[in-house]
mmCIF file of C-alpha atoms in Angstrom:
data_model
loop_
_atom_site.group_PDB
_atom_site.id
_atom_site.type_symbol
_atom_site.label_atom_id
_atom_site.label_comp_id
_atom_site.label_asym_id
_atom_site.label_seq_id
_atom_site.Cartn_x
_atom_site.Cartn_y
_atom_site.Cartn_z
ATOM 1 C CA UNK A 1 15.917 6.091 -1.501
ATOM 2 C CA UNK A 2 14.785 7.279 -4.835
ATOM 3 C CA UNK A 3 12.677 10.683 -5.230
ATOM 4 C CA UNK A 4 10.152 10.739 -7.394
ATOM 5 C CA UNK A 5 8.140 13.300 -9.435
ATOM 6 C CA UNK A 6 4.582 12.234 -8.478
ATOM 7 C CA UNK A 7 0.990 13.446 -8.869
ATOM 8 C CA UNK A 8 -1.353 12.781 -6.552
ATOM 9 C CA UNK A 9 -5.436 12.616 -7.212
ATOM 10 C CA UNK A 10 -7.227 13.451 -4.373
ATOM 11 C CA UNK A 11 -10.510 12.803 -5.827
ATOM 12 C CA UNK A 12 -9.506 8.947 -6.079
ATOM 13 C CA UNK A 13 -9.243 7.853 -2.476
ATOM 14 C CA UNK A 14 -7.699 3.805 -2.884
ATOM 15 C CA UNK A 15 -7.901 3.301 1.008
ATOM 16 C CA UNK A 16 -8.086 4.964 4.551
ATOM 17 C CA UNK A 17 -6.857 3.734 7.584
ATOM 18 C CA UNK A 18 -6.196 5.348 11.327
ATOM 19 C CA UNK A 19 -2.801 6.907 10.340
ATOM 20 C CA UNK A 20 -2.807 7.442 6.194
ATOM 21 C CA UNK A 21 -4.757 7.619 3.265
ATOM 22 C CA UNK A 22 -4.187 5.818 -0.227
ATOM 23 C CA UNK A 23 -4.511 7.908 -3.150
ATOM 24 C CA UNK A 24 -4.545 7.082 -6.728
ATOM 25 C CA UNK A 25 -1.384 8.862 -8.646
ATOM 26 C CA UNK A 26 0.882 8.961 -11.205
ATOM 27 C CA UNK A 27 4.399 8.920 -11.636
ATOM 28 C CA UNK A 28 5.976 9.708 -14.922
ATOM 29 C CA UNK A 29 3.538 7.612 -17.506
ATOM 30 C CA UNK A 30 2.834 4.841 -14.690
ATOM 31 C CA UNK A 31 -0.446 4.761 -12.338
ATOM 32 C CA UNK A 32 0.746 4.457 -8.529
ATOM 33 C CA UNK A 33 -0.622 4.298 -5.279
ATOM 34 C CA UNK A 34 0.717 7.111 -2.941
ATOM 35 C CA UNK A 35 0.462 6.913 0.719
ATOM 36 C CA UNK A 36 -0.018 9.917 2.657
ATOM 37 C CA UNK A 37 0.270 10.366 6.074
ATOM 38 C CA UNK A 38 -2.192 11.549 8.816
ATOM 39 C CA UNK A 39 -0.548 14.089 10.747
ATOM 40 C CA UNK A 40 -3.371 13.946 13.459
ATOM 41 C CA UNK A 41 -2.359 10.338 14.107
ATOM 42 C CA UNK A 42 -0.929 11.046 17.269
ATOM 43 C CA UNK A 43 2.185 12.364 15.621
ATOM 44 C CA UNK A 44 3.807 15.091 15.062
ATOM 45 C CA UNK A 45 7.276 16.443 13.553
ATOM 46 C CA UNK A 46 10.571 14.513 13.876
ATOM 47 C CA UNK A 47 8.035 11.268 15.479
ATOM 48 C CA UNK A 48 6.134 11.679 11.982
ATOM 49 C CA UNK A 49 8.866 11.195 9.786
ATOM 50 C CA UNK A 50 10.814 9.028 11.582
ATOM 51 C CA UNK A 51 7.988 6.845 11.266
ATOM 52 C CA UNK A 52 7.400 7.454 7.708
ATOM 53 C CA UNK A 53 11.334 6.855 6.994
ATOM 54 C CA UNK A 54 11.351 3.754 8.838
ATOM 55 C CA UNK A 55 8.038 2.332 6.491
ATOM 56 C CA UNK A 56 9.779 3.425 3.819
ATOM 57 C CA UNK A 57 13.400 2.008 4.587
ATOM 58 C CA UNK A 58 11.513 -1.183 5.413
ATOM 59 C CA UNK A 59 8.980 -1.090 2.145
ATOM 60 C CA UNK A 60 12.193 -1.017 -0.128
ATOM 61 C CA UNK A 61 13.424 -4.091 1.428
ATOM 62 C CA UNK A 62 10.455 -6.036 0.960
ATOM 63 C CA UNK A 63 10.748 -8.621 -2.311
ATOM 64 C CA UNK A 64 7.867 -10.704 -2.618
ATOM 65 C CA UNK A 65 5.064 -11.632 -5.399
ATOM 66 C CA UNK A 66 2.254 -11.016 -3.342
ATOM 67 C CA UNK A 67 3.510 -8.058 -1.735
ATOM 68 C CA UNK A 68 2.861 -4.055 -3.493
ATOM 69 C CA UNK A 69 6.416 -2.949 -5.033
ATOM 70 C CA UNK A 70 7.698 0.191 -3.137
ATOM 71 C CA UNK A 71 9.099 2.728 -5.926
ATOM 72 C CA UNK A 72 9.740 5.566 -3.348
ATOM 73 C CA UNK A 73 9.291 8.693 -2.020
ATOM 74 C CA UNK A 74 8.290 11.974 -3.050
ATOM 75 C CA UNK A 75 6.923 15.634 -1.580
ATOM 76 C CA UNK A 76 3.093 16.064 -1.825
ATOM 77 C CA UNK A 77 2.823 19.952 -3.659
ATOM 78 C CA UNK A 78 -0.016 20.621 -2.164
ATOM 79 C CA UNK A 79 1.241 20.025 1.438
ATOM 80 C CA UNK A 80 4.758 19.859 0.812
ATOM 81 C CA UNK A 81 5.005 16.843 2.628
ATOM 82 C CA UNK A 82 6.895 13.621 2.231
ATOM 83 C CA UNK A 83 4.803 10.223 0.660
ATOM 84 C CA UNK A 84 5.404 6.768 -0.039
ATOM 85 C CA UNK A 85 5.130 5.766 -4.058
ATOM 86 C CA UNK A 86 3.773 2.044 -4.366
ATOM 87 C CA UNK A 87 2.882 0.026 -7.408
ATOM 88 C CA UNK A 88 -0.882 -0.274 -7.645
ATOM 89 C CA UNK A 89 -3.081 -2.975 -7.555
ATOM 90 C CA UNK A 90 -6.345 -4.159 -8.682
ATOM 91 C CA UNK A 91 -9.325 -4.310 -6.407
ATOM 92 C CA UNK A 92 -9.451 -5.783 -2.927
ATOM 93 C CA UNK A 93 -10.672 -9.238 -1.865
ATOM 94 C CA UNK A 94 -13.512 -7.069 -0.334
ATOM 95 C CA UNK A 95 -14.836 -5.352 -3.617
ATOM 96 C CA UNK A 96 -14.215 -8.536 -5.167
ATOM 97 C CA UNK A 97 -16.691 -10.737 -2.825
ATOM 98 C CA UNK A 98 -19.325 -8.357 -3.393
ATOM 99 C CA UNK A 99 -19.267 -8.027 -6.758
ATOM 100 C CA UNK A 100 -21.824 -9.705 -8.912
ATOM 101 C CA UNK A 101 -21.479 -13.616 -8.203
ATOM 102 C CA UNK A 102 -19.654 -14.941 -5.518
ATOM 103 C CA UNK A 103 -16.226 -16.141 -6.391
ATOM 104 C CA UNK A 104 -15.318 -19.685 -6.481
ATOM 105 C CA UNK A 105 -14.062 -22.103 -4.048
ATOM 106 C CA UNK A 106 -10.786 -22.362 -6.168
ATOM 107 C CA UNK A 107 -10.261 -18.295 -6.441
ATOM 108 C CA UNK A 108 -10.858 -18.065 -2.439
ATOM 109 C CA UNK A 109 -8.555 -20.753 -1.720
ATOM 110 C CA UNK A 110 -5.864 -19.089 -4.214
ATOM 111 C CA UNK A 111 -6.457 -15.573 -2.282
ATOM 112 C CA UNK A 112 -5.909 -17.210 1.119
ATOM 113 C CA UNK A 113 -2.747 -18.897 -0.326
ATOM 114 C CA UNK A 114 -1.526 -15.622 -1.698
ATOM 115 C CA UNK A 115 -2.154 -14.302 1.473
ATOM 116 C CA UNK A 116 -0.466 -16.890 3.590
ATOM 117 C CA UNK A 117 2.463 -16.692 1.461
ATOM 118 C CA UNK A 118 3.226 -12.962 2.028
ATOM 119 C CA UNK A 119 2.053 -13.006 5.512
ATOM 120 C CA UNK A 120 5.224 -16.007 5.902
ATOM 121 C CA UNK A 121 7.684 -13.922 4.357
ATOM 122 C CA UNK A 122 6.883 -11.135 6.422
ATOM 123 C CA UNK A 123 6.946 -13.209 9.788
ATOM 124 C CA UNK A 124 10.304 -14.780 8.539
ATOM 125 C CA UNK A 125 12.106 -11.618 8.663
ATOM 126 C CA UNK A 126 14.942 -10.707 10.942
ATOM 127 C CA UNK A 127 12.965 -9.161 13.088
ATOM 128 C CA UNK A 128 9.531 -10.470 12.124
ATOM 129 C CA UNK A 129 7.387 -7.840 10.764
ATOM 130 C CA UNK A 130 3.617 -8.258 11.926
ATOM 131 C CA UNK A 131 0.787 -6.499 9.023
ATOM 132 C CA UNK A 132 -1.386 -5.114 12.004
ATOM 133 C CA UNK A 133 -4.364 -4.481 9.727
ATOM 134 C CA UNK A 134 -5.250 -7.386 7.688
ATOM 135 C CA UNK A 135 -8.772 -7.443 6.428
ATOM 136 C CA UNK A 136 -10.685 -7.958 3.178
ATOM 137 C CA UNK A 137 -10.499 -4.263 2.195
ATOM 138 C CA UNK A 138 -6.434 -4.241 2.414
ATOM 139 C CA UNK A 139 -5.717 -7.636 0.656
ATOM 140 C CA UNK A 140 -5.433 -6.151 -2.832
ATOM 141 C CA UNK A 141 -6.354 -8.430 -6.312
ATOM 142 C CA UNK A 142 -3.925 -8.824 -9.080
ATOM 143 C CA UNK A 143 -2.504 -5.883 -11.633
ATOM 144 C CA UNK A 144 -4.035 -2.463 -11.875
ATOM 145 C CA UNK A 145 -6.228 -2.369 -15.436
ATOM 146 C CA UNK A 146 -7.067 1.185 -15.939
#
């Protein structure tokens, strides 16, 4: 697994959930999305990073269009603690419905389609792998523009 050389901006929260936050970073030249893990998510030591090494040995596996790139790992140096490089994305589906008009009929039918395309691929895996979180705010739009 490749370790990266990353900076992470705290002050540019992408997404929270129960066990991580999403921050907006940079590797090298490139803007990334870094995943850092909650450590009061019910785990703790060896259980935390066997969990974060198994999202990670599974994120490098995954090849799909409609699915973020994993470019890999590297230590927070702040908390010295290990987190999960991604591409980054545009906005979410959510941001993007309540933006200024509504979008059309055509762009929500090309989202779902997106959608049911990676969901597929990830149920057609050996084993299956199952999102757990879908919703608007974590269905993410296109290429990041700065």
């Amino acid at each position: 697994m490749p370790q990266l050389t990353c900076t992470i901006d705290r002050n540019k929260v992408l997404g929270e959930g129960g066990n991580s936050v999403v921050y907006a970073g940079t590797y090298g030249t490139s803007q990334v999305a870094i995943k850092t893990f909650k450590k009061a998510a019910g785990k703790i030591g060896d259980e935390l990073m066997k969990a974060i090494e198994k999202e990670a040995t599974l994120a490098a596996q995954l090849r799909h269009p409609n699915i973020a790139t994993f470019w890999g790992e590297c230590v927070d140096p702040l908390s010295n603690d290990r987190v999960l490089v991604f591409e980054k994305l545009g906005k979410s589906v959510y941001d993007a419905i309540h933006e200024n008009l509504p979008p059309s009929v055509a762009t929500r039918n090309k989202w779902l389609l997106d959608t049911a395309h990676a969901l597929y691929y990830l149920h057609s895996q050996d084993p299956p792998i199952i999102h757990r979180d879908l919703k608007p705010d974590n269905i993410l739009l296109g290429v990041y523009c700065p």
